[in-house]
Amino acid sequence: VEEKSEVPQTDQTNQVRKVETEPLVTKDFTADPSAHVFNDKIYIYPSHDFDSGVPEDDLGNHFNMKDYHVYSMDSAGGEVTDHGVVLDVDEVKWAARQMWAPDAAEKDGKYYLYFPAKDKDDIFRIGVAVADKPEGPFKPRPDYIKGSFSIDPAVFEDTDGEYYMYFGGIWGGQLQRWETGSFVDKDEYPADSVKAIEPRIAKLDKNMTSFSEEPKRIRILDEEGNDLLTGDNDRRFFEAAWVHKMDGTYYLSYSTGDTHKIVYATSDNPYGPFTYQGVILEPVLGWTNHHSIVKFNGKWYLFFHDSSLSKGKTYLRSIKMTELTFNEDGSIQTINAAVQ
Ligand code: FUB
């Protein structure tokens, strides 16, 4: 009797797409690209990596960035224009060091650059600087946003005109130090069997420079409706939150940190809860993985970084882009952009 062999069904939707990409900027090191379409152009707001000589440690002190540049492109994959330094740490009264991943938003013809930095007490806060043009220069507000903490602000404009800031990052980003509601000067992490530390959301006030509510936690659930656990390193939130909306669904994407992936979860509400869906970007060269997603001329693009230009130095990264493909059911095809 011939045994029937089980033929595995090839799930087209879960196939990994291998892409080859080049750094968008080669004159400087750039990371954490937050891309937006303003005035029919793509504007990119990245971190500006450089070698400050600070030795590598677990808290990421070697990511010792001190200013921001803005870049723009008239077409996807076209020439990249460097608009120069648009904000320097020395101009920001409350900030001392480590200008990490920024984001930008536009409202009523004004442009807002949101950025994390350590204050003079070595606590990460989130500041905002304002400009009349997307390419800056940006004038910082005298103080950080009241009630803000941790890193990686991502500001999402909803279709009803409300703006929300998603933020937070564990380990060097200090989110674990706010679990009690106020800052604790030592690192304690939940046990592996306990709910993972959650990213935060706060609605922005009409003035775009303050929160209109206390930051709230965002729940991320598995397929059975249970909160993702601390030990679920392949799926739980670490840093680099980003939100985009497609066909009424909110997509929260983020880095898993020590497992180096960009993954995503979906919800019908900007506050969640979000349900885990899958991997958008597999690990890239370098420890960190950080991205943004934007629609331009009818196509969706993923912006990300890797350490290819510096031949693997994790704190000297380069921004890149590639097209993002959605399946008919709204799921996202996984990308592999790994280089040796
Ligand atoms: O660039 C500094 C930090 O590295 C960012 O804030 C994190 O998201 C990670 O990419």
CSV table of N, CA and C in Angstrom, one decimal, residues 35-90:
chain,number,residue,atom,x,y,z
A,35,ALA,N,10.0,58.3,7.8
A,35,ALA,CA,9.7,59.0,6.5
A,35,ALA,C,8.3,59.5,6.5
A,36,HIS,N,8.1,60.6,5.9
A,36,HIS,CA,6.8,61.2,5.7
A,36,HIS,C,6.7,61.8,4.3
A,37,VAL,N,5.5,61.9,3.8
A,37,VAL,CA,5.3,62.7,2.6
A,37,VAL,C,4.7,64.0,2.9
A,38,PHE,N,5.5,65.1,2.6
A,38,PHE,CA,5.0,66.5,2.8
A,38,PHE,C,5.2,67.2,1.5
A,39,ASN,N,4.2,67.9,1.0
A,39,ASN,CA,4.3,68.7,-0.3
A,39,ASN,C,4.8,67.8,-1.4
A,40,ASP,N,4.2,66.6,-1.5
A,40,ASP,CA,4.5,65.7,-2.6
A,40,ASP,C,6.0,65.2,-2.7
A,41,LYS,N,6.7,65.3,-1.6
A,41,LYS,CA,8.1,64.8,-1.6
A,41,LYS,C,8.2,63.8,-0.4
A,42,ILE,N,9.2,62.9,-0.4
A,42,ILE,CA,9.4,62.1,0.8
A,42,ILE,C,10.5,62.9,1.6
A,43,TYR,N,10.2,63.1,2.9
A,43,TYR,CA,11.1,63.7,3.8
A,43,TYR,C,11.5,62.6,4.8
A,44,ILE,N,12.8,62.5,5.1
A,44,ILE,CA,13.3,61.5,6.1
A,44,ILE,C,13.9,62.2,7.2
A,45,TYR,N,13.5,61.8,8.4
A,45,TYR,CA,14.0,62.3,9.7
A,45,TYR,C,14.7,61.2,10.4
A,46,PRO,N,16.0,61.1,10.2
A,46,PRO,CA,16.8,60.0,10.9
A,46,PRO,C,17.6,60.4,12.1
A,47,SER,N,18.2,59.5,12.8
A,47,SER,CA,19.2,59.8,13.7
A,47,SER,C,20.5,60.0,12.9
A,48,HIS,N,21.4,60.8,13.5
A,48,HIS,CA,22.7,61.0,12.8
A,48,HIS,C,23.8,60.4,13.6
A,49,ASP,N,24.2,59.1,13.2
A,49,ASP,CA,25.2,58.4,13.9
A,49,ASP,C,26.6,59.0,13.7
A,50,PHE,N,27.4,58.9,14.7
A,50,PHE,CA,28.9,59.3,14.5
A,50,PHE,C,29.7,58.6,15.6
A,51,ASP,N,31.0,58.5,15.4
A,51,ASP,CA,31.8,57.8,16.4
A,51,ASP,C,32.3,58.9,17.4
A,52,SER,N,31.6,58.8,18.6
A,52,SER,CA,32.0,59.8,19.6
A,52,SER,C,33.1,59.3,20.5
A,53,GLY,N,33.5,58.1,20.3
A,53,GLY,CA,34.6,57.5,21.2
A,53,GLY,C,34.1,56.9,22.5
A,54,VAL,N,32.7,57.0,22.7
A,54,VAL,CA,32.2,56.4,24.0
A,54,VAL,C,32.2,54.9,23.8
A,55,PRO,N,32.8,54.1,24.7
A,55,PRO,CA,32.8,52.7,24.5
A,55,PRO,C,31.4,52.0,24.5
A,56,GLU,N,31.3,50.9,23.8
A,56,GLU,CA,30.0,50.2,23.7
A,56,GLU,C,29.7,49.6,25.1
A,57,ASP,N,28.4,49.8,25.5
A,57,ASP,CA,27.9,49.1,26.7
A,57,ASP,C,26.5,48.7,26.5
A,58,ASP,N,25.9,48.0,27.5
A,58,ASP,CA,24.6,47.4,27.4
A,58,ASP,C,23.5,48.5,27.4
A,59,LEU,N,23.8,49.7,27.9
A,59,LEU,CA,22.8,50.8,27.9
A,59,LEU,C,22.8,51.6,26.7
A,60,GLY,N,23.7,51.3,25.7
A,60,GLY,CA,23.7,52.0,24.4
A,60,GLY,C,24.3,53.4,24.5
A,61,ASN,N,25.2,53.6,25.5
A,61,ASN,CA,25.8,54.9,25.6
A,61,ASN,C,26.7,55.3,24.4
A,62,HIS,N,27.1,54.3,23.6
A,62,HIS,CA,27.9,54.6,22.4
A,62,HIS,C,27.0,55.2,21.3
A,63,PHE,N,25.7,55.1,21.5
A,63,PHE,CA,24.8,55.9,20.5
A,63,PHE,C,24.7,57.3,21.1
A,64,ASN,N,25.8,58.0,20.9
A,64,ASN,CA,25.9,59.3,21.5
A,64,ASN,C,25.7,60.5,20.6
A,65,MET,N,24.6,60.4,19.8
A,65,MET,CA,24.4,61.4,18.8
A,65,MET,C,24.1,62.8,19.3
A,66,LYS,N,24.5,63.8,18.5
A,66,LYS,CA,24.3,65.2,19.0
A,66,LYS,C,23.6,66.1,18.1
A,67,ASP,N,23.2,65.7,16.9
A,67,ASP,CA,22.4,66.6,16.1
A,67,ASP,C,21.5,65.8,15.1
A,68,TYR,N,20.7,66.5,14.4
A,68,TYR,CA,19.8,65.9,13.3
A,68,TYR,C,20.0,66.6,12.0
A,69,HIS,N,20.0,65.8,10.9
A,69,HIS,CA,19.8,66.3,9.6
A,69,HIS,C,18.5,65.8,9.1
A,70,VAL,N,18.0,66.5,8.0
A,70,VAL,CA,16.8,66.1,7.3
A,70,VAL,C,17.1,65.8,5.9
A,71,TYR,N,16.5,64.8,5.3
A,71,TYR,CA,16.8,64.4,3.9
A,71,TYR,C,15.5,64.4,3.1
A,72,SER,N,15.6,64.7,1.8
A,72,SER,CA,14.3,64.6,1.0
A,72,SER,C,14.6,63.9,-0.3
A,73,MET,N,13.5,63.4,-0.9
A,73,MET,CA,13.6,62.8,-2.2
A,73,MET,C,12.4,63.2,-3.0
A,74,ASP,N,12.5,63.6,-4.3
A,74,ASP,CA,11.4,63.9,-5.1
A,74,ASP,C,10.7,62.7,-5.6
A,75,SER,N,11.4,61.6,-5.7
A,75,SER,CA,10.8,60.4,-6.2
A,75,SER,C,11.4,59.2,-5.4
A,76,ALA,N,10.6,58.1,-5.3
A,76,ALA,CA,11.1,56.9,-4.5
A,76,ALA,C,12.3,56.4,-5.3
A,77,GLY,N,13.4,56.3,-4.6
A,77,GLY,CA,14.6,55.8,-5.2
A,77,GLY,C,15.4,56.8,-5.9
A,78,GLY,N,14.9,58.1,-5.9
A,78,GLY,CA,15.6,59.2,-6.7
A,78,GLY,C,16.7,59.8,-5.8
A,79,GLU,N,17.2,60.9,-6.3
A,79,GLU,CA,18.3,61.6,-5.6
A,79,GLU,C,17.9,62.0,-4.2
A,80,VAL,N,18.8,61.9,-3.3
A,80,VAL,CA,18.6,62.3,-1.9
A,80,VAL,C,19.2,63.6,-1.6
A,81,THR,N,18.4,64.6,-1.1
A,81,THR,CA,19.0,65.9,-0.8
A,81,THR,C,19.2,66.0,0.7
A,82,ASP,N,20.4,66.4,1.1
A,82,ASP,CA,20.7,66.6,2.5
A,82,ASP,C,20.5,68.0,2.9
A,83,HIS,N,19.5,68.3,3.8
A,83,HIS,CA,19.2,69.7,4.2
A,83,HIS,C,20.1,70.2,5.3
A,84,GLY,N,21.1,69.4,5.7
A,84,GLY,CA,22.1,69.9,6.7
A,84,GLY,C,21.6,69.7,8.1
A,85,VAL,N,22.3,70.3,9.0
A,85,VAL,CA,21.9,70.2,10.5
A,85,VAL,C,20.7,71.1,10.7
A,86,VAL,N,19.7,70.4,11.3
A,86,VAL,CA,18.4,71.2,11.5
A,86,VAL,C,18.2,71.4,13.0
A,87,LEU,N,18.9,70.7,13.8
A,87,LEU,CA,18.8,70.9,15.3
A,87,LEU,C,20.0,70.2,15.9
A,88,ASP,N,20.6,71.0,16.9
A,88,ASP,CA,21.8,70.5,17.6
A,88,ASP,C,21.5,70.5,19.1
A,89,VAL,N,22.1,69.5,19.8
A,89,VAL,CA,21.8,69.3,21.2
A,89,VAL,C,22.1,70.6,22.0
A,90,ASP,N,23.1,71.4,21.5
A,90,ASP,CA,23.5,72.6,22.2
A,90,ASP,C,22.4,73.6,22.2
